[in-house]
Amino acid sequence: MPVAKTLGVVGSIIAIVQISKTIISLCHFYIDSVDGAPQELRVILIEVSTLKAIAKSLQYLTQPNVANSTLLDQLAAISGPIEGCKKALKELEKLFPPTPTPVSGNGRNSTRRKLDAEIIQHKTTINLALTSELVHDLKDVKQKAEQIQNLLTEDERQQIQRWLVTTNPSGIHNRFQNLYEPGTASWMLRTPEWPLWIEGKHRCLWIHGIPGAGKSILASYLAEKIENYCTASSSGSSKLGHAYYYCYFGHNQDEASHFLRWIIGQLCRQYKDPRGTPENIQIG
């Protein structure tokens, strides 16, 4: 919204607040001190008091850091509720006599009721707009909070995954894959034991051979086939995890804990809900 137009809106809102204060004071005065004050004054007092509070909320919306141009444009149109309120309040103020005399009279009562109805209508429009804006702001805050939560949790997830890795066998795995000769290990896929194991019907697949026979190269080949199988067999609601580890004598260590940490880390990296991963690790 242009600065000049914003200043015009601010001026109209300030005028609504000031006229409302005047009418509220007059209502209090006549209700408390004038005999026969009409009942409509109490209704006007309530409606104008709530309008004043709403106008103060509108003052907040005109601040540069929170201004909503679309909302203010709609409310501040020439035939919009802000100008309508200001006009009705000015006309209502004129109905109060300058001196403390009875304000009754069928003509004035009818006019006051008409103006009060206009004020209620405009006030309701403004209030609905503010409520809609509040709902939008709440949704925006909720969305940003969820984004921040996801970012924080993702950072926690990565920290835990880094903490889990004490021995990384990727280098060994890549080296053996580079040594693989196409077609030399596919025989394993044709054995009766392979489908039973990969489908979960057998828990263990034991492959043995003398040193240098190519067991590690075969393992790197099978690890790739397992990854392909898990990817092809996974769906949106069900995902198969896969992991490998090489127990290497050159590590000169007990591989048990390093093996478990690596397997957990690999499975967590494949887990698609980052918010659940750290909690599951800690519980496990």
PDB file of C-alpha atoms in Angstrom:
ATOM      1  CA  MET A   1       0.000   0.000   0.000  1.00  0.00           C
ATOM      2  CA  PRO A   2       1.410   3.483  -0.906  1.00  0.00           C
ATOM      3  CA  VAL A   3       2.599   5.604   2.006  1.00  0.00           C
ATOM      4  CA  ALA A   4       0.025   8.351   1.361  1.00  0.00           C
ATOM      5  CA  LYS A   5      -2.818   5.843   1.336  1.00  0.00           C
ATOM      6  CA  THR A   6      -1.494   4.180   4.475  1.00  0.00           C
ATOM      7  CA  LEU A   7      -1.412   7.551   6.223  1.00  0.00           C
ATOM      8  CA  GLY A   8      -5.013   8.125   5.133  1.00  0.00           C
ATOM      9  CA  VAL A   9      -6.054   4.792   6.631  1.00  0.00           C
ATOM     10  CA  VAL A  10      -4.184   5.581   9.838  1.00  0.00           C
ATOM     11  CA  GLY A  11      -5.969   8.941  10.012  1.00  0.00           C
ATOM     12  CA  SER A  12      -9.379   7.309   9.573  1.00  0.00           C
ATOM     13  CA  ILE A  13      -8.633   4.727  12.259  1.00  0.00           C
ATOM     14  CA  ILE A  14      -7.446   7.419  14.676  1.00  0.00           C
ATOM     15  CA  ALA A  15     -10.634   9.384  13.948  1.00  0.00           C
ATOM     16  CA  ILE A  16     -12.733   6.286  14.738  1.00  0.00           C
ATOM     17  CA  VAL A  17     -10.919   5.849  18.059  1.00  0.00           C
ATOM     18  CA  GLN A  18     -11.298   9.523  19.011  1.00  0.00           C
ATOM     19  CA  ILE A  19     -14.972   9.798  18.032  1.00  0.00           C
ATOM     20  CA  SER A  20     -15.658   6.519  19.826  1.00  0.00           C
ATOM     21  CA  LYS A  21     -14.103   7.942  23.001  1.00  0.00           C
ATOM     22  CA  THR A  22     -16.328  11.007  22.733  1.00  0.00           C
ATOM     23  CA  ILE A  23     -19.496   8.966  22.191  1.00  0.00           C
ATOM     24  CA  ILE A  24     -18.584   6.596  25.034  1.00  0.00           C
ATOM     25  CA  SER A  25     -18.111   9.561  27.386  1.00  0.00           C
ATOM     26  CA  LEU A  26     -21.432  11.084  26.292  1.00  0.00           C
ATOM     27  CA  CYS A  27     -23.252   7.773  26.778  1.00  0.00           C
ATOM     28  CA  HIS A  28     -21.806   7.403  30.276  1.00  0.00           C
ATOM     29  CA  PHE A  29     -22.754  10.991  31.091  1.00  0.00           C
ATOM     30  CA  TYR A  30     -26.375  10.741  29.936  1.00  0.00           C
ATOM     31  CA  ILE A  31     -26.921   7.268  31.396  1.00  0.00           C
ATOM     32  CA  ASP A  32     -25.576   8.350  34.798  1.00  0.00           C
ATOM     33  CA  SER A  33     -26.938  11.898  35.090  1.00  0.00           C
ATOM     34  CA  VAL A  34     -29.983  12.395  32.890  1.00  0.00           C
ATOM     35  CA  ASP A  35     -33.371  11.051  33.899  1.00  0.00           C
ATOM     36  CA  GLY A  36     -35.171   9.153  31.202  1.00  0.00           C
ATOM     37  CA  ALA A  37     -32.088   8.310  29.174  1.00  0.00           C
ATOM     38  CA  PRO A  38     -33.225   5.908  26.421  1.00  0.00           C
ATOM     39  CA  GLN A  39     -32.232   2.227  26.504  1.00  0.00           C
ATOM     40  CA  GLU A  40     -30.614   2.628  23.091  1.00  0.00           C
ATOM     41  CA  LEU A  41     -27.757   4.533  24.755  1.00  0.00           C
ATOM     42  CA  ARG A  42     -26.663   1.408  26.597  1.00  0.00           C
ATOM     43  CA  VAL A  43     -26.677  -0.562  23.351  1.00  0.00           C
ATOM     44  CA  ILE A  44     -24.692   2.195  21.647  1.00  0.00           C
ATOM     45  CA  LEU A  45     -22.244   2.271  24.563  1.00  0.00           C
ATOM     46  CA  ILE A  46     -21.545  -1.456  24.223  1.00  0.00           C
ATOM     47  CA  GLU A  47     -21.231  -1.430  20.426  1.00  0.00           C
ATOM     48  CA  VAL A  48     -19.033   1.662  20.231  1.00  0.00           C
ATOM     49  CA  SER A  49     -16.805   0.385  23.036  1.00  0.00           C
ATOM     50  CA  THR A  50     -16.148  -2.855  21.134  1.00  0.00           C
ATOM     51  CA  LEU A  51     -15.627  -0.875  17.923  1.00  0.00           C
ATOM     52  CA  LYS A  52     -12.959   1.208  19.649  1.00  0.00           C
ATOM     53  CA  ALA A  53     -11.104  -1.955  20.687  1.00  0.00           C
ATOM     54  CA  ILE A  54     -11.267  -3.301  17.132  1.00  0.00           C
ATOM     55  CA  ALA A  55     -10.010   0.019  15.756  1.00  0.00           C
ATOM     56  CA  LYS A  56      -6.971  -0.241  18.011  1.00  0.00           C
ATOM     57  CA  SER A  57      -6.298  -3.671  16.500  1.00  0.00           C
ATOM     58  CA  LEU A  58      -6.437  -2.048  13.070  1.00  0.00           C
ATOM     59  CA  GLN A  59      -3.863   0.503  14.225  1.00  0.00           C
ATOM     60  CA  TYR A  60      -1.495  -2.390  14.876  1.00  0.00           C
ATOM     61  CA  LEU A  61      -1.996  -3.711  11.336  1.00  0.00           C
ATOM     62  CA  THR A  62      -0.854  -0.403   9.832  1.00  0.00           C
ATOM     63  CA  GLN A  63       2.623  -0.730  11.329  1.00  0.00           C
ATOM     64  CA  PRO A  64       5.259  -1.251   8.582  1.00  0.00           C
ATOM     65  CA  ASN A  65       6.527  -4.573   9.940  1.00  0.00           C
ATOM     66  CA  VAL A  66       3.072  -6.177  10.063  1.00  0.00           C
ATOM     67  CA  ALA A  67       1.153  -4.329   7.382  1.00  0.00           C
ATOM     68  CA  ASN A  68      -1.065  -6.453   5.124  1.00  0.00           C
ATOM     69  CA  SER A  69      -1.707  -4.361   2.002  1.00  0.00           C
ATOM     70  CA  THR A  70      -4.470  -6.589   0.642  1.00  0.00           C
ATOM     71  CA  LEU A  71      -6.439  -6.591   3.883  1.00  0.00           C
ATOM     72  CA  LEU A  72      -6.053  -2.847   4.430  1.00  0.00           C
ATOM     73  CA  ASP A  73      -7.009  -2.099   0.802  1.00  0.00           C
ATOM     74  CA  GLN A  74     -10.249  -4.026   1.270  1.00  0.00           C
ATOM     75  CA  LEU A  75     -11.109  -2.452   4.605  1.00  0.00           C
ATOM     76  CA  ALA A  76     -10.067   1.095   3.628  1.00  0.00           C
ATOM     77  CA  ALA A  77     -11.971   1.330   0.337  1.00  0.00           C
ATOM     78  CA  ILE A  78     -14.227   4.374  -0.073  1.00  0.00           C
ATOM     79  CA  SER A  79     -17.281   2.180   0.460  1.00  0.00           C
ATOM     80  CA  GLY A  80     -15.435  -0.063   2.911  1.00  0.00           C
ATOM     81  CA  PRO A  81     -16.126  -0.651   6.609  1.00  0.00           C
ATOM     82  CA  ILE A  82     -13.494   1.767   7.964  1.00  0.00           C
ATOM     83  CA  GLU A  83     -14.959   4.772   6.145  1.00  0.00           C
ATOM     84  CA  GLY A  84     -18.460   3.489   6.880  1.00  0.00           C
ATOM     85  CA  CYS A  85     -17.706   3.369  10.605  1.00  0.00           C
ATOM     86  CA  LYS A  86     -16.198   6.840  10.614  1.00  0.00           C
ATOM     87  CA  LYS A  87     -19.198   8.316   8.778  1.00  0.00           C
ATOM     88  CA  ALA A  88     -21.755   6.586  11.040  1.00  0.00           C
ATOM     89  CA  LEU A  89     -19.896   7.662  14.183  1.00  0.00           C
ATOM     90  CA  LYS A  90     -19.803  11.301  13.058  1.00  0.00           C
ATOM     91  CA  GLU A  91     -23.539  11.268  12.384  1.00  0.00           C
ATOM     92  CA  LEU A  92     -24.196   9.531  15.690  1.00  0.00           C
ATOM     93  CA  GLU A  93     -22.119  12.104  17.575  1.00  0.00           C
ATOM     94  CA  LYS A  94     -24.259  14.914  16.122  1.00  0.00           C
ATOM     95  CA  LEU A  95     -27.374  13.381  17.674  1.00  0.00           C
ATOM     96  CA  PHE A  96     -26.104  14.107  21.177  1.00  0.00           C
ATOM     97  CA  PRO A  97     -27.094  17.637  22.286  1.00  0.00           C
ATOM     98  CA  PRO A  98     -24.222  19.882  23.384  1.00  0.00           C
ATOM     99  CA  THR A  99     -25.906  20.521  26.737  1.00  0.00           C
ATOM    100  CA  PRO A 100     -27.121  17.945  29.278  1.00  0.00           C
ATOM    101  CA  THR A 101     -30.765  17.699  28.189  1.00  0.00           C
ATOM    102  CA  PRO A 102     -32.889  14.610  27.631  1.00  0.00           C
ATOM    103  CA  VAL A 103     -31.927  12.853  24.406  1.00  0.00           C
ATOM    104  CA  SER A 104     -35.183  11.031  23.884  1.00  0.00           C
ATOM    105  CA  GLY A 105     -37.485  11.556  20.965  1.00  0.00           C
ATOM    106  CA  ASN A 106     -38.884   9.143  18.416  1.00  0.00           C
ATOM    107  CA  GLY A 107     -37.015  10.710  15.496  1.00  0.00           C
ATOM    108  CA  ARG A 108     -33.638  10.679  17.173  1.00  0.00           C
ATOM    109  CA  ASN A 109     -34.158   7.220  18.671  1.00  0.00           C
ATOM    110  CA  SER A 110     -34.960   5.839  15.229  1.00  0.00           C
ATOM    111  CA  THR A 111     -31.895   7.503  13.722  1.00  0.00           C
ATOM    112  CA  ARG A 112     -29.678   6.256  16.554  1.00  0.00           C
ATOM    113  CA  ARG A 113     -30.926   2.708  16.034  1.00  0.00           C
ATOM    114  CA  LYS A 114     -30.257   2.973  12.298  1.00  0.00           C
ATOM    115  CA  LEU A 115     -26.737   4.302  12.829  1.00  0.00           C
ATOM    116  CA  ASP A 116     -26.063   1.715  15.512  1.00  0.00           C
ATOM    117  CA  ALA A 117     -27.117  -1.028  13.078  1.00  0.00           C
ATOM    118  CA  GLU A 118     -24.721   0.386  10.473  1.00  0.00           C
ATOM    119  CA  ILE A 119     -21.890   0.453  13.001  1.00  0.00           C
ATOM    120  CA  ILE A 120     -22.615  -3.160  13.992  1.00  0.00           C
ATOM    121  CA  GLN A 121     -22.551  -4.218  10.332  1.00  0.00           C
ATOM    122  CA  HIS A 122     -19.250  -2.456   9.599  1.00  0.00           C
ATOM    123  CA  LYS A 123     -17.752  -3.661  12.859  1.00  0.00           C
ATOM    124  CA  THR A 124     -18.709  -7.255  12.047  1.00  0.00           C
ATOM    125  CA  THR A 125     -17.062  -6.973   8.619  1.00  0.00           C
ATOM    126  CA  ILE A 126     -13.841  -5.648  10.144  1.00  0.00           C
ATOM    127  CA  ASN A 127     -13.901  -8.285  12.860  1.00  0.00           C
ATOM    128  CA  LEU A 128     -14.350 -11.105  10.334  1.00  0.00           C
ATOM    129  CA  ALA A 129     -11.452  -9.754   8.275  1.00  0.00           C
ATOM    130  CA  LEU A 130      -9.234  -9.585  11.356  1.00  0.00           C
ATOM    131  CA  THR A 131     -10.267 -13.105  12.376  1.00  0.00           C
ATOM    132  CA  SER A 132      -9.444 -14.399   8.896  1.00  0.00           C
ATOM    133  CA  GLU A 133      -6.077 -12.655   9.051  1.00  0.00           C
ATOM    134  CA  LEU A 134      -5.425 -14.187  12.467  1.00  0.00           C
ATOM    135  CA  VAL A 135      -6.214 -17.683  11.169  1.00  0.00           C
ATOM    136  CA  HIS A 136      -3.864 -17.102   8.229  1.00  0.00           C
ATOM    137  CA  ASP A 137      -1.127 -15.894  10.576  1.00  0.00           C
ATOM    138  CA  LEU A 138      -1.610 -18.907  12.844  1.00  0.00           C
ATOM    139  CA  LYS A 139      -1.322 -21.274   9.879  1.00  0.00           C
ATOM    140  CA  ASP A 140       1.807 -19.447   8.744  1.00  0.00           C
ATOM    141  CA  VAL A 141       3.330 -19.648  12.223  1.00  0.00           C
ATOM    142  CA  LYS A 142       2.430 -23.351  12.442  1.00  0.00           C
ATOM    143  CA  GLN A 143       4.018 -24.042   9.065  1.00  0.00           C
ATOM    144  CA  LYS A 144       7.206 -22.162   9.960  1.00  0.00           C
ATOM    145  CA  ALA A 145       7.372 -23.892  13.343  1.00  0.00           C
ATOM    146  CA  GLU A 146       7.093 -27.281  11.645  1.00  0.00           C
ATOM    147  CA  GLN A 147       9.818 -26.298   9.187  1.00  0.00           C
ATOM    148  CA  ILE A 148      12.078 -25.217  12.040  1.00  0.00           C
ATOM    149  CA  GLN A 149      11.298 -28.430  13.913  1.00  0.00           C
ATOM    150  CA  ASN A 150      12.179 -30.487  10.854  1.00  0.00           C
ATOM    151  CA  LEU A 151      15.414 -28.566  10.377  1.00  0.00           C
ATOM    152  CA  LEU A 152      16.390 -29.022  14.005  1.00  0.00           C
ATOM    153  CA  THR A 153      15.515 -32.703  13.903  1.00  0.00           C
ATOM    154  CA  GLU A 154      17.390 -33.195  10.652  1.00  0.00           C
ATOM    155  CA  ASP A 155      20.453 -31.651  12.269  1.00  0.00           C
ATOM    156  CA  GLU A 156      20.046 -33.951  15.265  1.00  0.00           C
ATOM    157  CA  ARG A 157      19.650 -36.905  12.924  1.00  0.00           C
ATOM    158  CA  GLN A 158      22.872 -36.087  11.093  1.00  0.00           C
ATOM    159  CA  GLN A 159      24.737 -35.587  14.349  1.00  0.00           C
ATOM    160  CA  ILE A 160      23.626 -39.021  15.586  1.00  0.00           C
ATOM    161  CA  GLN A 161      24.532 -40.646  12.278  1.00  0.00           C
ATOM    162  CA  ARG A 162      28.017 -39.119  12.420  1.00  0.00           C
ATOM    163  CA  TRP A 163      28.346 -40.247  16.032  1.00  0.00           C
ATOM    164  CA  LEU A 164      27.370 -43.812  15.093  1.00  0.00           C
ATOM    165  CA  VAL A 165      30.158 -44.259  12.559  1.00  0.00           C
ATOM    166  CA  THR A 166      33.358 -45.478  14.200  1.00  0.00           C
ATOM    167  CA  THR A 167      34.510 -47.692  11.322  1.00  0.00           C
ATOM    168  CA  ASN A 168      33.440 -46.906   7.762  1.00  0.00           C
ATOM    169  CA  PRO A 169      33.727 -49.933   5.433  1.00  0.00           C
ATOM    170  CA  SER A 170      32.774 -47.958   2.311  1.00  0.00           C
ATOM    171  CA  GLY A 171      36.375 -47.758   1.142  1.00  0.00           C
ATOM    172  CA  ILE A 172      36.790 -51.540   1.323  1.00  0.00           C
ATOM    173  CA  HIS A 173      33.436 -52.071  -0.399  1.00  0.00           C
ATOM    174  CA  ASN A 174      34.291 -49.703  -3.265  1.00  0.00           C
ATOM    175  CA  ARG A 175      37.716 -51.306  -3.715  1.00  0.00           C
ATOM    176  CA  PHE A 176      36.218 -54.797  -4.063  1.00  0.00           C
ATOM    177  CA  GLN A 177      33.554 -53.518  -6.455  1.00  0.00           C
ATOM    178  CA  ASN A 178      36.295 -52.117  -8.679  1.00  0.00           C
ATOM    179  CA  LEU A 179      37.940 -55.557  -8.730  1.00  0.00           C
ATOM    180  CA  TYR A 180      34.741 -57.273  -9.840  1.00  0.00           C
ATOM    181  CA  GLU A 181      34.716 -58.833 -13.326  1.00  0.00           C
ATOM    182  CA  PRO A 182      31.279 -58.841 -14.996  1.00  0.00           C
ATOM    183  CA  GLY A 183      29.575 -62.236 -15.010  1.00  0.00           C
ATOM    184  CA  THR A 184      31.919 -63.883 -12.506  1.00  0.00           C
ATOM    185  CA  ALA A 185      29.581 -63.823  -9.482  1.00  0.00           C
ATOM    186  CA  SER A 186      26.125 -64.241 -10.975  1.00  0.00           C
ATOM    187  CA  TRP A 187      26.228 -67.992 -10.289  1.00  0.00           C
ATOM    188  CA  MET A 188      25.244 -67.238  -6.684  1.00  0.00           C
ATOM    189  CA  LEU A 189      21.915 -65.800  -7.851  1.00  0.00           C
ATOM    190  CA  ARG A 190      21.069 -69.146  -9.488  1.00  0.00           C
ATOM    191  CA  THR A 191      21.562 -71.261  -6.362  1.00  0.00           C
ATOM    192  CA  PRO A 192      18.446 -72.547  -4.503  1.00  0.00           C
ATOM    193  CA  GLU A 193      19.711 -70.940  -1.283  1.00  0.00           C
ATOM    194  CA  TRP A 194      19.697 -67.375  -2.633  1.00  0.00           C
ATOM    195  CA  PRO A 195      15.929 -66.814  -3.124  1.00  0.00           C
ATOM    196  CA  LEU A 196      15.188 -68.515   0.193  1.00  0.00           C
ATOM    197  CA  TRP A 197      17.524 -66.142   1.977  1.00  0.00           C
ATOM    198  CA  ILE A 198      16.656 -62.880   0.212  1.00  0.00           C
ATOM    199  CA  GLU A 199      12.926 -63.520   0.692  1.00  0.00           C
ATOM    200  CA  GLY A 200      13.476 -63.981   4.424  1.00  0.00           C
ATOM    201  CA  LYS A 201      12.738 -67.710   4.551  1.00  0.00           C
ATOM    202  CA  HIS A 202      16.288 -68.467   5.742  1.00  0.00           C
ATOM    203  CA  ARG A 203      17.980 -66.136   8.212  1.00  0.00           C
ATOM    204  CA  CYS A 204      21.560 -66.970   7.292  1.00  0.00           C
ATOM    205  CA  LEU A 205      23.489 -67.504   4.069  1.00  0.00           C
ATOM    206  CA  TRP A 206      26.930 -68.999   4.699  1.00  0.00           C
ATOM    207  CA  ILE A 207      29.499 -68.685   1.904  1.00  0.00           C
ATOM    208  CA  HIS A 208      32.979 -69.994   2.664  1.00  0.00           C
ATOM    209  CA  GLY A 209      36.225 -70.450   0.767  1.00  0.00           C
ATOM    210  CA  ILE A 210      39.991 -70.343   1.074  1.00  0.00           C
ATOM    211  CA  PRO A 211      41.797 -66.984   1.413  1.00  0.00           C
ATOM    212  CA  GLY A 212      42.032 -65.234  -1.938  1.00  0.00           C
ATOM    213  CA  ALA A 213      39.127 -67.117  -3.481  1.00  0.00           C
ATOM    214  CA  GLY A 214      37.176 -63.890  -4.049  1.00  0.00           C
ATOM    215  CA  LYS A 215      34.697 -64.002  -1.164  1.00  0.00           C
ATOM    216  CA  SER A 216      34.897 -60.242  -0.543  1.00  0.00           C
ATOM    217  CA  ILE A 217      34.432 -59.430  -4.237  1.00  0.00           C
ATOM    218  CA  LEU A 218      31.436 -61.769  -4.279  1.00  0.00           C
ATOM    219  CA  ALA A 219      30.093 -60.036  -1.150  1.00  0.00           C
ATOM    220  CA  SER A 220      30.363 -56.591  -2.785  1.00  0.00           C
ATOM    221  CA  TYR A 221      28.474 -57.911  -5.826  1.00  0.00           C
ATOM    222  CA  LEU A 222      25.727 -59.443  -3.687  1.00  0.00           C
ATOM    223  CA  ALA A 223      25.440 -56.255  -1.609  1.00  0.00           C
ATOM    224  CA  GLU A 224      24.607 -54.358  -4.794  1.00  0.00           C
ATOM    225  CA  LYS A 225      22.009 -56.968  -5.797  1.00  0.00           C
ATOM    226  CA  ILE A 226      20.459 -56.774  -2.324  1.00  0.00           C
ATOM    227  CA  GLU A 227      20.193 -52.989  -2.620  1.00  0.00           C
ATOM    228  CA  ASN A 228      18.462 -53.337  -6.003  1.00  0.00           C
ATOM    229  CA  TYR A 229      16.068 -55.945  -4.584  1.00  0.00           C
ATOM    230  CA  CYS A 230      15.154 -53.777  -1.571  1.00  0.00           C
ATOM    231  CA  THR A 231      14.582 -50.719  -3.756  1.00  0.00           C
ATOM    232  CA  ALA A 232      12.357 -52.653  -6.177  1.00  0.00           C
ATOM    233  CA  SER A 233      10.383 -54.326  -3.370  1.00  0.00           C
ATOM    234  CA  SER A 234       9.764 -51.153  -1.334  1.00  0.00           C
ATOM    235  CA  SER A 235       6.587 -49.093  -1.479  1.00  0.00           C
ATOM    236  CA  GLY A 236       5.323 -45.875   0.079  1.00  0.00           C
ATOM    237  CA  SER A 237       4.012 -47.637   3.177  1.00  0.00           C
ATOM    238  CA  SER A 238       6.655 -50.359   3.427  1.00  0.00           C
ATOM    239  CA  LYS A 239      10.372 -49.988   2.880  1.00  0.00           C
ATOM    240  CA  LEU A 240      13.037 -52.682   2.976  1.00  0.00           C
ATOM    241  CA  GLY A 241      16.340 -51.628   4.495  1.00  0.00           C
ATOM    242  CA  HIS A 242      19.752 -52.933   3.507  1.00  0.00           C
ATOM    243  CA  ALA A 243      23.283 -52.626   4.859  1.00  0.00           C
ATOM    244  CA  TYR A 244      26.690 -54.247   4.593  1.00  0.00           C
ATOM    245  CA  TYR A 245      29.843 -54.451   6.702  1.00  0.00           C
ATOM    246  CA  TYR A 246      33.295 -55.956   6.140  1.00  0.00           C
ATOM    247  CA  CYS A 247      35.107 -57.494   9.086  1.00  0.00           C
ATOM    248  CA  TYR A 248      38.720 -56.783   8.159  1.00  0.00           C
ATOM    249  CA  PHE A 249      41.731 -58.165  10.010  1.00  0.00           C
ATOM    250  CA  GLY A 250      43.661 -54.985   9.247  1.00  0.00           C
ATOM    251  CA  HIS A 251      41.369 -53.046  11.613  1.00  0.00           C
ATOM    252  CA  ASN A 252      42.962 -54.946  14.503  1.00  0.00           C
ATOM    253  CA  GLN A 253      39.842 -54.507  16.670  1.00  0.00           C
ATOM    254  CA  ASP A 254      36.795 -56.294  17.990  1.00  0.00           C
ATOM    255  CA  GLU A 255      34.349 -55.616  15.142  1.00  0.00           C
ATOM    256  CA  ALA A 256      31.119 -56.313  17.075  1.00  0.00           C
ATOM    257  CA  SER A 257      30.266 -52.783  18.253  1.00  0.00           C
ATOM    258  CA  HIS A 258      31.585 -51.138  15.067  1.00  0.00           C
ATOM    259  CA  PHE A 259      29.481 -53.533  12.986  1.00  0.00           C
ATOM    260  CA  LEU A 260      26.305 -52.753  14.959  1.00  0.00           C
ATOM    261  CA  ARG A 261      26.869 -48.987  14.872  1.00  0.00           C
ATOM    262  CA  TRP A 262      27.420 -48.997  11.113  1.00  0.00           C
ATOM    263  CA  ILE A 263      24.339 -51.136  10.422  1.00  0.00           C
ATOM    264  CA  ILE A 264      22.147 -48.887  12.591  1.00  0.00           C
ATOM    265  CA  GLY A 265      23.541 -45.787  10.884  1.00  0.00           C
ATOM    266  CA  GLN A 266      22.906 -47.184   7.398  1.00  0.00           C
ATOM    267  CA  LEU A 267      19.316 -48.133   8.224  1.00  0.00           C
ATOM    268  CA  CYS A 268      18.675 -44.716   9.764  1.00  0.00           C
ATOM    269  CA  ARG A 269      19.913 -42.973   6.608  1.00  0.00           C
ATOM    270  CA  GLN A 270      17.313 -44.914   4.639  1.00  0.00           C
ATOM    271  CA  TYR A 271      14.545 -44.024   7.107  1.00  0.00           C
ATOM    272  CA  LYS A 272      12.373 -41.363   5.463  1.00  0.00           C
ATOM    273  CA  ASP A 273      10.864 -39.683   8.544  1.00  0.00           C
ATOM    274  CA  PRO A 274      13.692 -37.586  10.035  1.00  0.00           C
ATOM    275  CA  ARG A 275      11.651 -36.739  13.124  1.00  0.00           C
ATOM    276  CA  GLY A 276      11.409 -40.393  14.132  1.00  0.00           C
ATOM    277  CA  THR A 277      15.002 -41.419  13.573  1.00  0.00           C
ATOM    278  CA  PRO A 278      16.778 -39.954  16.629  1.00  0.00           C
ATOM    279  CA  GLU A 279      14.035 -41.138  18.984  1.00  0.00           C
ATOM    280  CA  ASN A 280      14.137 -44.664  17.546  1.00  0.00           C
ATOM    281  CA  ILE A 281      17.899 -44.803  17.930  1.00  0.00           C
ATOM    282  CA  GLN A 282      17.763 -43.623  21.516  1.00  0.00           C
ATOM    283  CA  ILE A 283      15.007 -46.100  22.390  1.00  0.00           C
ATOM    284  CA  GLY A 284      16.880 -48.911  20.644  1.00  0.00           C
TER     285      GLY A 284
END
